[in-house]
Amino acid sequence: MSLSVAAAVGCDRAEGTTRSDDNTATVPGEVAQRANNPTPAAADNTDKNDRDRDPAALTPGDQGENETDRTITQKIRQAVVANDTLSMNAKNVKIITNGQVVTLRGPVKSDKEKADIEAVAKGTPGVQRVDNQLEVDVD
């Protein structure tokens, strides 16, 4: 009896399947299909990441930890995300508030998006100044 249980437990794949190199079960022919359609190369966004390597550049780690700075950042983020006219890149810009000074960083699709996000930041209660470092992405 224990031999039949061990045999049933040891078999973890359906009949007619094989194991691929990444240890996942595949149906016959799927490996050949993967070979004909290789995974595309990852996007090269090195240039966009270079701006974060500048030691003088503010990053989200520089966000002020007091209640006022956190609230300002939260209100700006909520307004930006709620704006359906903005691109996904625009909705994902970095918003960093420290000492009630807001720094905006990241790519946007147009001058209009850049201006719209700056206007939201400037119109947020408690903001003393906005440093708009948003970059219009021409790609």
Tab-separated table of N, CA and C in Angstrom:
chain	number	residue	atom	x	y	z
A	1	MET	N	0.832	-1.195	0.000
A	1	MET	CA	0.000	0.000	0.000
A	1	MET	C	0.870	1.250	0.000
A	2	SER	N	1.905	1.299	0.837
A	2	SER	CA	2.742	2.490	0.888
A	2	SER	C	3.505	2.683	-0.409
A	3	LEU	N	3.783	1.610	-1.144
A	3	LEU	CA	4.471	1.722	-2.425
A	3	LEU	C	3.595	2.417	-3.454
A	4	SER	N	2.302	2.121	-3.476
A	4	SER	CA	1.404	2.775	-4.438
A	4	SER	C	1.217	4.249	-4.104
A	5	VAL	N	1.210	4.602	-2.825
A	5	VAL	CA	1.096	6.004	-2.419
A	5	VAL	C	2.351	6.755	-2.830
A	6	ALA	N	3.521	6.160	-2.631
A	6	ALA	CA	4.777	6.799	-3.007
A	6	ALA	C	4.844	7.010	-4.511
A	7	ALA	N	4.363	6.065	-5.279
A	7	ALA	CA	4.376	6.194	-6.738
A	7	ALA	C	3.455	7.319	-7.180
A	8	ALA	N	2.305	7.449	-6.544
A	8	ALA	CA	1.359	8.507	-6.905
A	8	ALA	C	1.897	9.875	-6.514
A	9	VAL	N	2.561	9.973	-5.372
A	9	VAL	CA	3.105	11.241	-4.906
A	9	VAL	C	4.291	11.656	-5.758
A	10	GLY	N	5.112	10.720	-6.185
A	10	GLY	CA	6.313	11.028	-6.952
A	10	GLY	C	6.029	11.539	-8.346
A	11	CYS	N	4.865	11.314	-8.854
A	11	CYS	CA	4.526	11.746	-10.210
A	11	CYS	C	3.825	13.092	-10.132
A	12	ASP	N	4.504	14.160	-10.560
A	12	ASP	CA	3.927	15.496	-10.411
A	12	ASP	C	3.621	16.168	-11.738
A	13	ARG	N	3.590	15.421	-12.811
A	13	ARG	CA	3.267	16.039	-14.097
A	13	ARG	C	2.368	15.125	-14.902
A	14	ALA	N	1.612	15.734	-15.767
A	14	ALA	CA	0.664	14.987	-16.579
A	14	ALA	C	1.402	14.214	-17.661
A	15	GLU	N	0.779	13.135	-18.101
A	15	GLU	CA	1.361	12.330	-19.168
A	15	GLU	C	1.501	13.178	-20.432
A	16	GLY	N	2.623	13.049	-21.121
A	16	GLY	CA	2.828	13.799	-22.361
A	16	GLY	C	3.493	15.148	-22.153
A	17	THR	N	3.889	15.457	-20.904
A	17	THR	CA	4.596	16.716	-20.670
A	17	THR	C	6.059	16.413	-20.414
A	18	THR	N	6.892	17.401	-20.624
A	18	THR	CA	8.325	17.272	-20.365
A	18	THR	C	8.744	18.397	-19.445
A	19	ARG	N	9.987	18.351	-18.989
A	19	ARG	CA	10.531	19.433	-18.168
A	19	ARG	C	11.380	20.317	-19.062
A	20	SER	N	11.200	21.616	-18.959
A	20	SER	CA	12.036	22.538	-19.725
A	20	SER	C	13.252	22.900	-18.891
A	21	ASP	N	14.144	23.686	-19.465
A	21	ASP	CA	15.372	24.065	-18.768
A	21	ASP	C	15.106	24.836	-17.482
A	22	ASP	N	14.006	25.571	-17.430
A	22	ASP	CA	13.727	26.341	-16.219
A	22	ASP	C	12.870	25.557	-15.236
A	23	ASN	N	12.820	24.221	-15.418
A	23	ASN	CA	12.146	23.306	-14.510
A	23	ASN	C	10.639	23.518	-14.449
A	24	THR	N	10.048	23.950	-15.549
A	24	THR	CA	8.593	24.052	-15.614
A	24	THR	C	8.087	23.043	-16.621
A	25	ALA	N	6.960	22.449	-16.327
A	25	ALA	CA	6.398	21.454	-17.229
A	25	ALA	C	5.933	22.131	-18.510
A	26	THR	N	6.180	21.464	-19.628
A	26	THR	CA	5.756	22.006	-20.917
A	26	THR	C	5.083	20.908	-21.712
A	27	VAL	N	4.243	21.293	-22.612
A	27	VAL	CA	3.648	20.325	-23.526
A	27	VAL	C	4.584	20.165	-24.706
A	28	PRO	N	4.568	19.019	-25.382
A	28	PRO	CA	5.466	18.826	-26.517
A	28	PRO	C	5.309	19.952	-27.537
A	29	GLY	N	6.403	20.466	-28.029
A	29	GLY	CA	6.381	21.536	-29.025
A	29	GLY	C	6.479	22.924	-28.433
A	30	GLU	N	6.168	23.081	-27.143
A	30	GLU	CA	6.218	24.413	-26.537
A	30	GLU	C	7.646	24.926	-26.451
A	31	VAL	N	8.595	24.037	-26.153
A	31	VAL	CA	9.993	24.451	-26.078
A	31	VAL	C	10.448	24.965	-27.431
A	32	ALA	N	10.078	24.272	-28.505
A	32	ALA	CA	10.442	24.720	-29.849
A	32	ALA	C	9.813	26.073	-30.152
A	33	GLN	N	8.579	26.282	-29.715
A	33	GLN	CA	7.919	27.563	-29.945
A	33	GLN	C	8.650	28.674	-29.200
A	34	ARG	N	9.096	28.414	-27.968
A	34	ARG	CA	9.846	29.416	-27.215
A	34	ARG	C	11.161	29.750	-27.910
A	35	ALA	N	11.809	28.737	-28.492
A	35	ALA	CA	13.078	28.967	-29.180
A	35	ALA	C	12.887	29.865	-30.395
A	36	ASN	N	11.744	29.744	-31.054
A	36	ASN	CA	11.462	30.573	-32.228
A	36	ASN	C	11.009	31.977	-31.855
A	37	ASN	N	10.559	32.174	-30.642
A	37	ASN	CA	10.095	33.474	-30.158
A	37	ASN	C	10.839	33.823	-28.876
A	38	PRO	N	12.119	34.182	-28.966
A	38	PRO	CA	12.869	34.471	-27.738
A	38	PRO	C	12.310	35.683	-27.007
A	39	THR	N	12.576	35.728	-25.717
A	39	THR	CA	12.145	36.851	-24.894
A	39	THR	C	12.841	38.115	-25.380
A	40	PRO	N	12.094	39.201	-25.591
A	40	PRO	CA	12.731	40.432	-26.063
A	40	PRO	C	13.712	40.977	-25.031
A	41	ALA	N	14.708	41.671	-25.523
A	41	ALA	CA	15.706	42.270	-24.637
A	41	ALA	C	15.053	43.344	-23.775
A	42	ALA	N	15.554	43.501	-22.587
A	42	ALA	CA	15.029	44.524	-21.677
A	42	ALA	C	15.280	45.915	-22.252
A	43	ALA	N	14.362	46.815	-21.973
A	43	ALA	CA	14.508	48.193	-22.444
A	43	ALA	C	15.730	48.823	-21.799
A	44	ASP	N	16.456	49.589	-22.580
A	44	ASP	CA	17.642	50.264	-22.054
A	44	ASP	C	17.247	51.670	-21.640
A	45	ASN	N	17.059	51.863	-20.357
A	45	ASN	CA	16.711	53.189	-19.849
A	45	ASN	C	17.856	53.744	-19.009
A	46	THR	N	19.076	53.384	-19.394
A	46	THR	CA	20.256	53.818	-18.653
A	46	THR	C	20.327	55.328	-18.543
A	47	ASP	N	20.056	56.024	-19.655
A	47	ASP	CA	20.118	57.484	-19.620
A	47	ASP	C	19.149	58.059	-18.601
A	48	LYS	N	17.965	57.486	-18.517
A	48	LYS	CA	16.976	57.990	-17.568
A	48	LYS	C	17.415	57.719	-16.129
A	49	ASN	N	18.122	56.618	-15.914
A	49	ASN	CA	18.575	56.292	-14.563
A	49	ASN	C	19.805	57.084	-14.160
A	50	ASP	N	20.558	57.597	-15.135
A	50	ASP	CA	21.757	58.378	-14.828
A	50	ASP	C	21.435	59.577	-13.950
A	51	ARG	N	20.275	60.185	-14.157
A	51	ARG	CA	19.941	61.376	-13.375
A	51	ARG	C	19.828	61.053	-11.886
A	52	ASP	N	19.515	59.805	-11.549
A	52	ASP	CA	19.412	59.419	-10.141
A	52	ASP	C	20.772	59.111	-9.525
A	53	ARG	N	21.796	58.974	-10.344
A	53	ARG	CA	23.137	58.693	-9.827
A	53	ARG	C	23.872	59.961	-9.409
A	54	ASP	N	23.364	61.108	-9.815
A	54	ASP	CA	23.989	62.378	-9.448
A	54	ASP	C	23.812	62.568	-7.943
A	55	PRO	N	24.915	62.669	-7.189
A	55	PRO	CA	24.785	62.786	-5.734
A	55	PRO	C	24.028	64.029	-5.281
A	56	ALA	N	23.949	65.045	-6.137
A	56	ALA	CA	23.232	66.266	-5.769
A	56	ALA	C	21.731	66.146	-6.022
A	57	ALA	N	21.316	65.139	-6.785
A	57	ALA	CA	19.900	64.984	-7.134
A	57	ALA	C	19.114	64.433	-5.949
A	58	LEU	N	17.963	65.038	-5.707
A	58	LEU	CA	17.090	64.533	-4.652
A	58	LEU	C	16.415	63.255	-5.122
A	59	THR	N	16.246	62.331	-4.212
A	59	THR	CA	15.529	61.093	-4.479
A	59	THR	C	14.442	60.950	-3.423
A	60	PRO	N	13.520	59.997	-3.582
A	60	PRO	CA	12.474	59.835	-2.572
A	60	PRO	C	13.015	59.618	-1.159
A	61	GLY	N	14.246	59.157	-1.036
A	61	GLY	CA	14.846	59.002	0.290
A	61	GLY	C	15.089	60.328	0.989
A	62	ASP	N	15.051	61.422	0.222
A	62	ASP	CA	15.250	62.757	0.789
A	62	ASP	C	13.938	63.392	1.244
A	63	GLN	N	12.848	62.673	1.113
A	63	GLN	CA	11.531	63.160	1.519
A	63	GLN	C	11.563	63.555	2.991
A	64	GLY	N	11.027	64.731	3.290
A	64	GLY	CA	10.920	65.162	4.676
A	64	GLY	C	10.012	64.220	5.443
A	65	GLU	N	10.345	63.966	6.683
A	65	GLU	CA	9.579	63.006	7.466
A	65	GLU	C	8.580	63.651	8.403
A	66	ASN	N	8.476	64.979	8.359
A	66	ASN	CA	7.493	65.612	9.239
A	66	ASN	C	6.110	65.547	8.589
A	67	GLU	N	5.110	65.737	9.397
A	67	GLU	CA	3.712	65.616	8.956
A	67	GLU	C	3.390	66.552	7.795
A	68	THR	N	3.861	67.788	7.854
A	68	THR	CA	3.558	68.771	6.810
A	68	THR	C	4.107	68.330	5.465
A	69	ASP	N	5.377	67.921	5.417
A	69	ASP	CA	5.981	67.495	4.153
A	69	ASP	C	5.296	66.254	3.590
A	70	ARG	N	4.988	65.306	4.457
A	70	ARG	CA	4.310	64.085	3.986
A	70	ARG	C	2.927	64.407	3.438
A	71	THR	N	2.204	65.289	4.098
A	71	THR	CA	0.862	65.664	3.648
A	71	THR	C	0.921	66.379	2.304
A	72	ILE	N	1.878	67.279	2.134
A	72	ILE	CA	2.029	67.991	0.859
A	72	ILE	C	2.273	66.989	-0.268
A	73	THR	N	3.217	66.075	-0.070
A	73	THR	CA	3.526	65.077	-1.098
A	73	THR	C	2.303	64.227	-1.409
A	74	GLN	N	1.589	63.817	-0.378
A	74	GLN	CA	0.401	62.983	-0.556
A	74	GLN	C	-0.665	63.710	-1.374
A	75	LYS	N	-0.925	64.964	-1.068
A	75	LYS	CA	-1.961	65.724	-1.781
A	75	LYS	C	-1.575	65.942	-3.247
A	76	ILE	N	-0.306	66.231	-3.499
A	76	ILE	CA	0.138	66.412	-4.888
A	76	ILE	C	0.001	65.094	-5.645
A	77	ARG	N	0.464	64.002	-5.050
A	77	ARG	CA	0.386	62.689	-5.709
A	77	ARG	C	-1.059	62.327	-6.024
A	78	GLN	N	-1.957	62.528	-5.081
A	78	GLN	CA	-3.367	62.206	-5.303
A	78	GLN	C	-3.935	63.014	-6.461
A	79	ALA	N	-3.603	64.294	-6.533
A	79	ALA	CA	-4.114	65.145	-7.612
A	79	ALA	C	-3.533	64.733	-8.961
A	80	VAL	N	-2.258	64.398	-8.988
A	80	VAL	CA	-1.616	63.992	-10.242
A	80	VAL	C	-2.212	62.677	-10.737
A	81	VAL	N	-2.355	61.711	-9.859
A	81	VAL	CA	-2.892	60.407	-10.250
A	81	VAL	C	-4.353	60.521	-10.691
A	82	ALA	N	-5.107	61.424	-10.103
A	82	ALA	CA	-6.521	61.591	-10.451
A	82	ALA	C	-6.719	62.305	-11.785
A	83	ASN	N	-5.678	62.933	-12.313
A	83	ASN	CA	-5.787	63.685	-13.565
A	83	ASN	C	-5.701	62.727	-14.748
A	84	ASP	N	-6.839	62.465	-15.383
A	84	ASP	CA	-6.906	61.504	-16.484
A	84	ASP	C	-6.239	61.984	-17.765
A	85	THR	N	-5.872	63.255	-17.842
A	85	THR	CA	-5.215	63.751	-19.054
A	85	THR	C	-3.709	63.494	-19.036
A	86	LEU	N	-3.160	63.075	-17.903
A	86	LEU	CA	-1.720	62.856	-17.793
A	86	LEU	C	-1.336	61.441	-18.221
A	87	SER	N	-0.156	61.318	-18.815
A	87	SER	CA	0.375	60.014	-19.216
A	87	SER	C	0.794	59.227	-17.972
A	88	MET	N	1.043	57.943	-18.166
A	88	MET	CA	1.492	57.111	-17.049
A	88	MET	C	2.846	57.600	-16.534
A	89	ASN	N	3.743	58.020	-17.430
A	89	ASN	CA	5.025	58.575	-16.978
A	89	ASN	C	4.802	59.784	-16.082
A	90	ALA	N	3.891	60.659	-16.478
A	90	ALA	CA	3.613	61.860	-15.691
A	90	ALA	C	3.050	61.493	-14.317
A	91	LYS	N	2.214	60.475	-14.271
A	91	LYS	CA	1.630	60.061	-12.995
A	91	LYS	C	2.666	59.425	-12.070
A	92	ASN	N	3.798	59.015	-12.650
A	92	ASN	CA	4.830	58.346	-11.858
A	92	ASN	C	6.051	59.208	-11.571
A	93	VAL	N	5.957	60.512	-11.791
A	93	VAL	CA	7.115	61.369	-11.511
A	93	VAL	C	7.425	61.343	-10.017
A	94	LYS	N	8.661	61.665	-9.698
A	94	LYS	CA	9.068	61.735	-8.293
A	94	LYS	C	8.604	63.068	-7.721
A	95	ILE	N	7.957	62.998	-6.582
A	95	ILE	CA	7.495	64.185	-5.862
A	95	ILE	C	8.151	64.122	-4.489
A	96	ILE	N	9.060	65.040	-4.240
A	96	ILE	CA	9.832	65.029	-3.003
A	96	ILE	C	9.622	66.365	-2.299
A	97	THR	N	9.153	66.324	-1.079
A	97	THR	CA	8.935	67.544	-0.306
A	97	THR	C	9.853	67.525	0.901
A	98	ASN	N	10.602	68.600	1.057
A	98	ASN	CA	11.492	68.723	2.205
A	98	ASN	C	11.517	70.190	2.607
A	99	GLY	N	11.086	70.471	3.821
A	99	GLY	CA	11.018	71.851	4.290
A	99	GLY	C	10.004	72.667	3.508
A	100	GLN	N	8.920	72.033	3.109
A	100	GLN	CA	7.826	72.638	2.339
A	100	GLN	C	8.263	73.092	0.943
A	101	VAL	N	9.430	72.629	0.493
A	101	VAL	CA	9.901	72.877	-0.869
A	101	VAL	C	9.706	71.579	-1.641
A	102	VAL	N	8.959	71.652	-2.738
A	102	VAL	CA	8.639	70.475	-3.539
A	102	VAL	C	9.591	70.396	-4.722
A	103	THR	N	10.205	69.229	-4.895
A	103	THR	CA	11.036	68.962	-6.065
A	103	THR	C	10.312	67.937	-6.918
A	104	LEU	N	10.153	68.255	-8.196
A	104	LEU	CA	9.509	67.364	-9.159
A	104	LEU	C	10.585	66.846	-10.102
A	105	ARG	N	10.680	65.515	-10.251
A	105	ARG	CA	11.697	64.927	-11.117
A	105	ARG	C	11.112	63.778	-11.910
A	106	GLY	N	11.615	63.601	-13.132
A	106	GLY	CA	11.219	62.464	-13.946
A	106	GLY	C	10.769	62.896	-15.321
A	107	PRO	N	10.505	61.913	-16.190
A	107	PRO	CA	10.095	62.214	-17.562
A	107	PRO	C	8.590	62.435	-17.681
A	108	VAL	N	8.216	63.372	-18.537
A	108	VAL	CA	6.818	63.601	-18.918
A	108	VAL	C	6.768	63.663	-20.440
A	109	LYS	N	5.571	63.565	-21.007
A	109	LYS	CA	5.454	63.511	-22.467
A	109	LYS	C	5.439	64.869	-23.154
A	110	SER	N	5.100	65.924	-22.423
A	110	SER	CA	4.951	67.215	-23.101
A	110	SER	C	5.204	68.372	-22.140
A	111	ASP	N	5.383	69.550	-22.733
A	111	ASP	CA	5.516	70.766	-21.921
A	111	ASP	C	4.244	71.017	-21.124
A	112	LYS	N	3.097	70.648	-21.704
A	112	LYS	CA	1.820	70.838	-21.009
A	112	LYS	C	1.770	69.983	-19.740
A	113	GLU	N	2.192	68.722	-19.833
A	113	GLU	CA	2.206	67.878	-18.634
A	113	GLU	C	3.144	68.457	-17.578
A	114	LYS	N	4.291	68.932	-18.016
A	114	LYS	CA	5.258	69.530	-17.095
A	114	LYS	C	4.629	70.717	-16.370
A	115	ALA	N	3.958	71.587	-17.126
A	115	ALA	CA	3.321	72.773	-16.544
A	115	ALA	C	2.137	72.390	-15.651
A	116	ASP	N	1.354	71.396	-16.078
A	116	ASP	CA	0.187	70.977	-15.292
A	116	ASP	C	0.600	70.432	-13.924
A	117	ILE	N	1.645	69.615	-13.898
A	117	ILE	CA	2.093	69.047	-12.624
A	117	ILE	C	2.670	70.139	-11.730
A	118	GLU	N	3.408	71.060	-12.323
A	118	GLU	CA	3.947	72.180	-11.542
A	118	GLU	C	2.813	73.012	-10.950
A	119	ALA	N	1.761	73.252	-11.734
A	119	ALA	CA	0.622	74.039	-11.251
A	119	ALA	C	-0.058	73.345	-10.069
A	120	VAL	N	-0.185	72.023	-10.148
A	120	VAL	CA	-0.774	71.271	-9.032
A	120	VAL	C	0.076	71.458	-7.780
A	121	ALA	N	1.389	71.325	-7.936
A	121	ALA	CA	2.288	71.460	-6.785
A	121	ALA	C	2.210	72.865	-6.191
A	122	LYS	N	2.250	73.890	-7.049
A	122	LYS	CA	2.204	75.276	-6.561
A	122	LYS	C	0.878	75.597	-5.889
A	123	GLY	N	-0.191	74.947	-6.321
A	123	GLY	CA	-1.511	75.209	-5.761
A	123	GLY	C	-1.827	74.410	-4.507
A	124	THR	N	-0.909	73.590	-4.068
A	124	THR	CA	-1.137	72.766	-2.884
A	124	THR	C	-0.837	73.572	-1.621
A	125	PRO	N	-1.784	73.607	-0.674
A	125	PRO	CA	-1.567	74.369	0.562
A	125	PRO	C	-0.295	73.930	1.289
A	126	GLY	N	0.455	74.924	1.766
A	126	GLY	CA	1.664	74.657	2.534
A	126	GLY	C	2.945	74.698	1.717
A	127	VAL	N	2.832	74.664	0.390
A	127	VAL	CA	4.026	74.668	-0.460
A	127	VAL	C	4.612	76.073	-0.493
A	128	GLN	N	5.896	76.183	-0.178
A	128	GLN	CA	6.571	77.481	-0.223
A	128	GLN	C	7.237	77.727	-1.573
A	129	ARG	N	7.740	76.649	-2.190
A	129	ARG	CA	8.436	76.802	-3.468
A	129	ARG	C	8.415	75.464	-4.197
A	130	VAL	N	8.460	75.515	-5.550
A	130	VAL	CA	8.510	74.305	-6.365
A	130	VAL	C	9.758	74.354	-7.235
A	131	ASP	N	10.556	73.302	-7.172
A	131	ASP	CA	11.730	73.134	-8.031
A	131	ASP	C	11.346	72.111	-9.097
A	132	ASN	N	10.993	72.604	-10.287
A	132	ASN	CA	10.504	71.741	-11.359
A	132	ASN	C	11.676	71.242	-12.198
A	133	GLN	N	12.080	69.999	-11.966
A	133	GLN	CA	13.153	69.363	-12.727
A	133	GLN	C	12.601	68.318	-13.692
A	134	LEU	N	11.303	68.399	-13.990
A	134	LEU	CA	10.701	67.450	-14.920
A	134	LEU	C	11.327	67.620	-16.298
A	135	GLU	N	11.484	66.510	-17.002
A	135	GLU	CA	12.094	66.523	-18.326
A	135	GLU	C	11.096	66.019	-19.353
A	136	VAL	N	10.937	66.774	-20.435
A	136	VAL	CA	10.056	66.346	-21.517
A	136	VAL	C	10.794	65.270	-22.300
A	137	ASP	N	10.192	64.086	-22.349
A	137	ASP	CA	10.781	62.936	-23.034
A	137	ASP	C	10.384	63.000	-24.501
A	138	VAL	N	11.351	63.162	-25.372
A	138	VAL	CA	11.064	63.328	-26.795
A	138	VAL	C	10.945	62.005	-27.531
A	139	ASP	N	11.148	60.877	-26.864
A	139	ASP	CA	11.049	59.564	-27.519
A	139	ASP	C	9.632	59.180	-27.784
